[in-house]
Short mmCIF file of C-alpha atoms in Angstrom, two decimals:
data_model
loop_
_atom_site.label_atom_id
_atom_site.label_comp_id
_atom_site.label_asym_id
_atom_site.label_seq_id
_atom_site.Cartn_x
_atom_site.Cartn_y
_atom_site.Cartn_z
CA MET Z 1 -3.66 -16.74 -1.99
CA ASN Z 2 -4.15 -20.48 -1.65
CA ALA Z 3 -2.13 -20.92 -4.85
CA ASN Z 4 0.96 -19.59 -3.04
CA PRO Z 5 0.91 -21.13 0.42
CA GLY Z 6 3.53 -20.42 3.03
CA ALA Z 7 4.06 -16.70 2.49
CA ASP Z 8 4.57 -14.41 5.48
CA LEU Z 9 2.48 -11.60 4.01
CA TYR Z 10 -0.34 -11.47 1.45
CA VAL Z 11 -1.25 -8.10 -0.07
CA LEU Z 12 -4.55 -7.36 -1.83
CA PRO Z 13 -5.48 -4.29 -3.95
CA GLU Z 14 -7.36 -1.14 -3.01
CA MET Z 15 -11.00 -1.81 -2.07
CA PHE Z 16 -10.43 -5.43 -3.05
CA SER Z 17 -13.84 -6.61 -1.84
CA THR Z 18 -15.92 -4.12 -3.86
CA GLY Z 19 -13.77 -2.49 -6.51
CA PHE Z 20 -12.95 1.21 -6.31
CA CYS Z 21 -16.06 3.29 -5.62
CA THR Z 22 -16.71 6.98 -5.02
CA ASN Z 23 -20.35 6.42 -4.02
CA PRO Z 24 -19.86 4.23 -0.95
CA ALA Z 25 -23.40 4.40 0.47
CA GLY Z 26 -24.76 0.86 0.46
CA VAL Z 27 -21.31 -0.55 -0.39
CA ALA Z 28 -19.07 0.49 2.48
CA GLU Z 29 -18.82 -1.93 5.40
CA SER Z 30 -18.80 -1.35 9.13
CA THR Z 31 -15.65 -1.56 11.24
CA ASP Z 32 -16.59 -5.11 12.31
CA CYS Z 33 -17.34 -6.17 8.73
CA ASN Z 34 -17.21 -9.66 7.29
CA THR Z 35 -14.33 -8.73 4.98
CA LEU Z 36 -12.13 -7.77 7.90
CA LYS Z 37 -13.20 -10.89 9.80
CA TRP Z 38 -12.21 -12.97 6.76
CA MET Z 39 -8.78 -11.30 6.72
CA GLN Z 40 -8.34 -12.06 10.41
CA THR Z 41 -9.47 -15.67 10.03
CA TYR Z 42 -7.15 -16.25 7.08
CA ALA Z 43 -4.22 -14.67 8.93
CA ILE Z 44 -4.78 -16.80 12.03
CA ASP Z 45 -5.40 -20.04 10.13
CA HIS Z 46 -2.38 -19.62 7.85
CA HIS Z 47 0.02 -17.99 10.36
CA CYS Z 48 0.59 -15.01 8.09
CA ALA Z 49 -0.22 -11.31 7.71
CA VAL Z 50 -2.90 -10.06 5.30
CA ALA Z 51 -3.16 -6.50 3.99
CA GLY Z 52 -5.53 -4.56 1.75
CA SER Z 53 -7.97 -1.66 1.74
CA ILE Z 54 -11.74 -1.64 2.30
CA ALA Z 55 -14.41 1.06 2.01
CA ILE Z 56 -15.44 1.58 5.64
CA LYS Z 57 -18.33 3.48 7.24
CA GLU Z 58 -17.66 4.71 10.76
CA SER Z 59 -19.73 7.26 12.69
CA ARG Z 60 -21.62 8.17 9.51
CA ARG Z 61 -18.37 8.94 7.69
CA PHE Z 62 -16.64 6.97 4.94
CA TYR Z 63 -12.97 6.04 4.86
CA ASN Z 64 -10.74 4.25 2.37
CA ARG Z 65 -9.04 2.16 5.05
CA PHE Z 66 -5.93 0.02 4.61
CA TYR Z 67 -5.87 -2.85 7.13
CA PHE Z 68 -2.72 -4.74 8.05
CA VAL Z 69 -3.75 -7.89 9.93
CA ASN Z 70 -1.15 -9.82 11.93
CA PRO Z 71 -0.99 -13.62 12.29
CA ASP Z 72 -2.69 -13.41 15.69
CA GLY Z 73 -5.62 -11.41 14.25
CA THR Z 74 -4.57 -8.06 15.70
CA MET Z 75 -4.43 -5.22 13.22
CA CYS Z 76 -3.28 -1.72 12.33
CA SER Z 77 -5.02 0.58 9.87
CA TYR Z 78 -4.26 3.59 7.70
CA ASP Z 79 -6.87 5.92 6.21
CA LYS Z 80 -6.00 7.20 2.73
CA LYS Z 81 -4.55 10.71 3.00
CA HIS Z 82 -4.71 11.84 -0.64
CA LEU Z 83 -8.24 11.32 -1.91
CA PHE Z 84 -8.61 11.11 -5.68
CA THR Z 85 -10.28 14.42 -6.47
CA TYR Z 86 -10.27 13.76 -10.23
CA GLY Z 87 -12.65 10.86 -9.58
CA GLY Z 88 -14.68 12.60 -6.86
CA GLU Z 89 -13.42 10.49 -3.97
CA HIS Z 90 -12.99 13.62 -1.83
CA GLN Z 91 -16.71 14.35 -2.05
CA THR Z 92 -17.76 11.27 -0.09
CA PHE Z 93 -14.71 10.03 1.81
CA VAL Z 94 -12.84 11.61 4.72
CA ALA Z 95 -9.07 11.93 4.32
CA GLY Z 96 -6.78 10.38 6.87
CA LYS Z 97 -4.31 12.49 8.83
CA GLU Z 98 -1.87 9.98 10.25
CA ARG Z 99 1.13 8.38 8.59
CA VAL Z 100 1.16 4.71 9.63
CA ILE Z 101 4.14 2.39 9.85
CA VAL Z 102 3.80 -1.20 11.04
CA GLU Z 103 6.60 -3.52 12.10
CA TYR Z 104 6.38 -7.12 11.02
CA LYS Z 105 9.08 -9.78 11.28
CA GLY Z 106 11.72 -7.13 11.79
CA ILE Z 107 10.69 -5.05 8.75
CA ARG Z 108 9.18 -1.59 9.15
CA ILE Z 109 6.43 -1.08 6.58
CA LEU Z 110 4.81 2.19 5.50
CA LEU Z 111 1.16 1.82 4.43
CA GLN Z 112 -0.01 3.85 1.40
CA ILE Z 113 -3.00 3.79 -0.96
CA CYS Z 114 -3.06 4.45 -4.72
CA TYR Z 115 -3.14 8.26 -5.27
CA ASP Z 116 -0.73 8.68 -2.33
CA LEU Z 117 1.95 7.51 -4.77
CA ARG Z 118 1.93 10.90 -6.52
CA PHE Z 119 2.94 12.76 -3.35
CA PRO Z 120 6.57 11.97 -2.44
CA VAL Z 121 6.72 14.21 0.65
CA TRP Z 122 4.04 12.07 2.36
CA ALA Z 123 6.18 8.99 1.79
CA ARG Z 124 9.58 10.56 2.51
CA ASN Z 125 11.74 8.13 4.42
CA ARG Z 126 12.92 9.59 7.72
CA ASN Z 127 14.98 6.52 8.51
CA ASP Z 128 11.79 5.10 9.99
CA TYR Z 129 10.82 2.36 7.50
CA ASP Z 130 12.29 -0.31 5.21
CA MET Z 131 9.45 -0.97 2.79
CA ILE Z 132 6.37 0.74 1.34
CA LEU Z 133 3.16 -1.08 0.46
CA TYR Z 134 0.99 0.64 -2.17
CA VAL Z 135 -2.42 -0.93 -2.80
CA ALA Z 136 -4.25 0.52 -5.77
CA SER Z 137 -6.98 0.66 -8.37
CA TRP Z 138 -4.78 2.42 -10.93
CA PRO Z 139 -6.30 2.49 -14.46
CA THR Z 140 -4.60 1.34 -17.63
CA PRO Z 141 -4.29 4.77 -19.34
CA ARG Z 142 -1.98 5.96 -16.52
CA ILE Z 143 -0.09 2.71 -15.93
CA GLU Z 144 3.27 4.13 -17.04
CA ALA Z 145 3.00 6.77 -14.31
CA TRP Z 146 2.30 3.99 -11.80
CA LEU Z 147 5.36 2.00 -12.83
CA THR Z 148 7.64 5.03 -12.97
CA LEU Z 149 6.58 6.46 -9.62
CA LEU Z 150 6.90 3.11 -7.82
CA ARG Z 151 10.47 2.88 -9.02
CA ALA Z 152 11.16 6.48 -8.01
CA ARG Z 153 9.81 5.93 -4.48
CA ALA Z 154 12.09 2.89 -4.06
CA ILE Z 155 15.22 4.70 -5.24
CA GLU Z 156 14.71 8.01 -3.45
CA ASN Z 157 13.70 6.37 -0.16
CA GLN Z 158 16.30 3.61 -0.37
CA CYS Z 159 13.71 0.95 0.42
CA TYR Z 160 11.70 -1.91 -1.01
CA VAL Z 161 8.42 -0.96 -2.66
CA ALA Z 162 5.53 -3.34 -3.32
CA GLY Z 163 2.80 -1.99 -5.60
CA VAL Z 164 -0.34 -4.13 -5.79
CA ASN Z 165 -2.82 -3.06 -8.46
CA ARG Z 166 -6.09 -4.62 -9.58
CA VAL Z 167 -7.01 -6.06 -12.98
CA GLY Z 168 -10.35 -6.14 -14.81
CA THR Z 169 -12.96 -3.56 -15.70
CA ASP Z 170 -15.73 -1.53 -14.11
CA PRO Z 171 -18.25 0.86 -15.71
CA LEU Z 172 -15.67 3.65 -15.82
CA CYS Z 173 -12.19 2.13 -16.11
CA GLU Z 174 -10.01 -0.72 -17.28
CA TYR Z 175 -7.21 -2.01 -15.05
CA CYS Z 176 -4.22 -4.00 -16.29
CA GLY Z 177 -2.41 -4.72 -13.03
CA GLY Z 178 1.25 -3.80 -12.95
CA THR Z 179 1.80 -5.44 -9.59
CA LEU Z 180 5.48 -5.70 -8.71
CA LEU Z 181 8.12 -5.63 -6.00
CA ILE Z 182 11.04 -3.24 -6.49
CA ASP Z 183 14.29 -3.26 -4.55
CA PRO Z 184 16.18 -0.18 -3.23
CA TYR Z 185 18.23 0.00 -6.44
CA GLY Z 186 15.06 0.37 -8.52
CA ARG Z 187 15.23 -3.18 -9.90
CA THR Z 188 12.15 -5.38 -10.29
CA VAL Z 189 12.40 -8.37 -7.96
CA ALA Z 190 9.06 -9.96 -8.91
CA SER Z 191 6.00 -9.02 -10.96
CA CYS Z 192 2.57 -10.30 -11.95
CA LYS Z 193 1.44 -11.00 -15.49
CA LYS Z 194 -0.07 -7.98 -17.19
CA GLY Z 195 -3.82 -7.87 -17.73
CA GLU Z 196 -4.81 -11.06 -15.90
CA PRO Z 197 -5.22 -12.26 -12.33
CA ASP Z 198 -1.88 -13.47 -11.03
CA VAL Z 199 0.25 -13.84 -7.91
CA ALA Z 200 3.90 -12.92 -7.46
CA THR Z 201 6.06 -14.08 -4.57
CA ALA Z 202 9.45 -12.70 -3.50
CA ASN Z 203 11.75 -12.40 -0.50
CA ILE Z 204 12.82 -9.23 1.29
CA ASP Z 205 16.52 -9.20 2.22
CA ILE Z 206 16.69 -6.81 5.16
CA GLU Z 207 20.38 -7.53 5.81
CA GLU Z 208 21.32 -6.47 2.28
CA LEU Z 209 19.19 -3.35 2.66
CA ILE Z 210 21.03 -2.39 5.86
CA LYS Z 211 24.41 -2.98 4.19
CA PHE Z 212 23.41 -0.84 1.23
CA ARG Z 213 22.29 2.01 3.51
CA HIS Z 214 25.58 1.88 5.43
CA LYS Z 215 27.64 1.80 2.25
CA PHE Z 216 25.64 4.54 0.49
CA PRO Z 217 24.00 6.63 3.25
CA VAL Z 218 21.55 8.63 1.15
CA LEU Z 219 18.98 8.98 3.92
CA ASN Z 220 21.51 10.62 6.24
CA ASP Z 221 21.97 13.44 3.73
CA ALA Z 222 18.27 14.17 3.24
CA ASP Z 223 16.86 17.66 3.80
CA ASN Z 224 15.16 18.33 7.10
CA PHE Z 225 11.54 19.43 6.93
CA THR Z 226 8.36 19.64 8.95
CA LEU Z 227 5.13 18.26 7.54
CA ASN Z 228 2.00 20.19 8.52
CA ILE Z 229 -1.34 18.43 8.09
#
């Protein structure tokens, strides 16, 4: 983050302080944890927003919680809705039930975590957001699915999509990154180097997005539906 000073928003991967874990006992932090305090301190000191997910223990329950911290230290949070059953995440974590959109510098941002990417109904744009943030620990063997689905979410929802994925290894998986920002046309605006720690910086052009939506009003023609949780 210090290598790219001056950004308005810094986004970190899923469970960036611990690595992805399905056995959170002894690893998960409290709601007033040092990791969150660090995010708040950095945001205040650098006049920026900081976002990323942390394994959180609250009232004897565990949550994969995505924090979005504003420059004044205030925050919003989203608890991961789609727990990764293939890896056993559902056995120890509690799924979230609320879809969370934050507004920052005039841009409405939908917060999503990793496995949520495979469920397009949960992310369906109802003309209520301009960008999706996906933070992830998405392993190398399924990286093509990650890249393809990120592009699909951007095109079908006529929005920007930022996918931030970790790199490195743990006892079970290898991660090669694949972090990138995609515009509403499905084009890559910026990306990180594959397989190594890196930072990518790009600008969001909200005026061009609005013009595109007026010119090609896809969202106005979307099917109506009710989502039951």
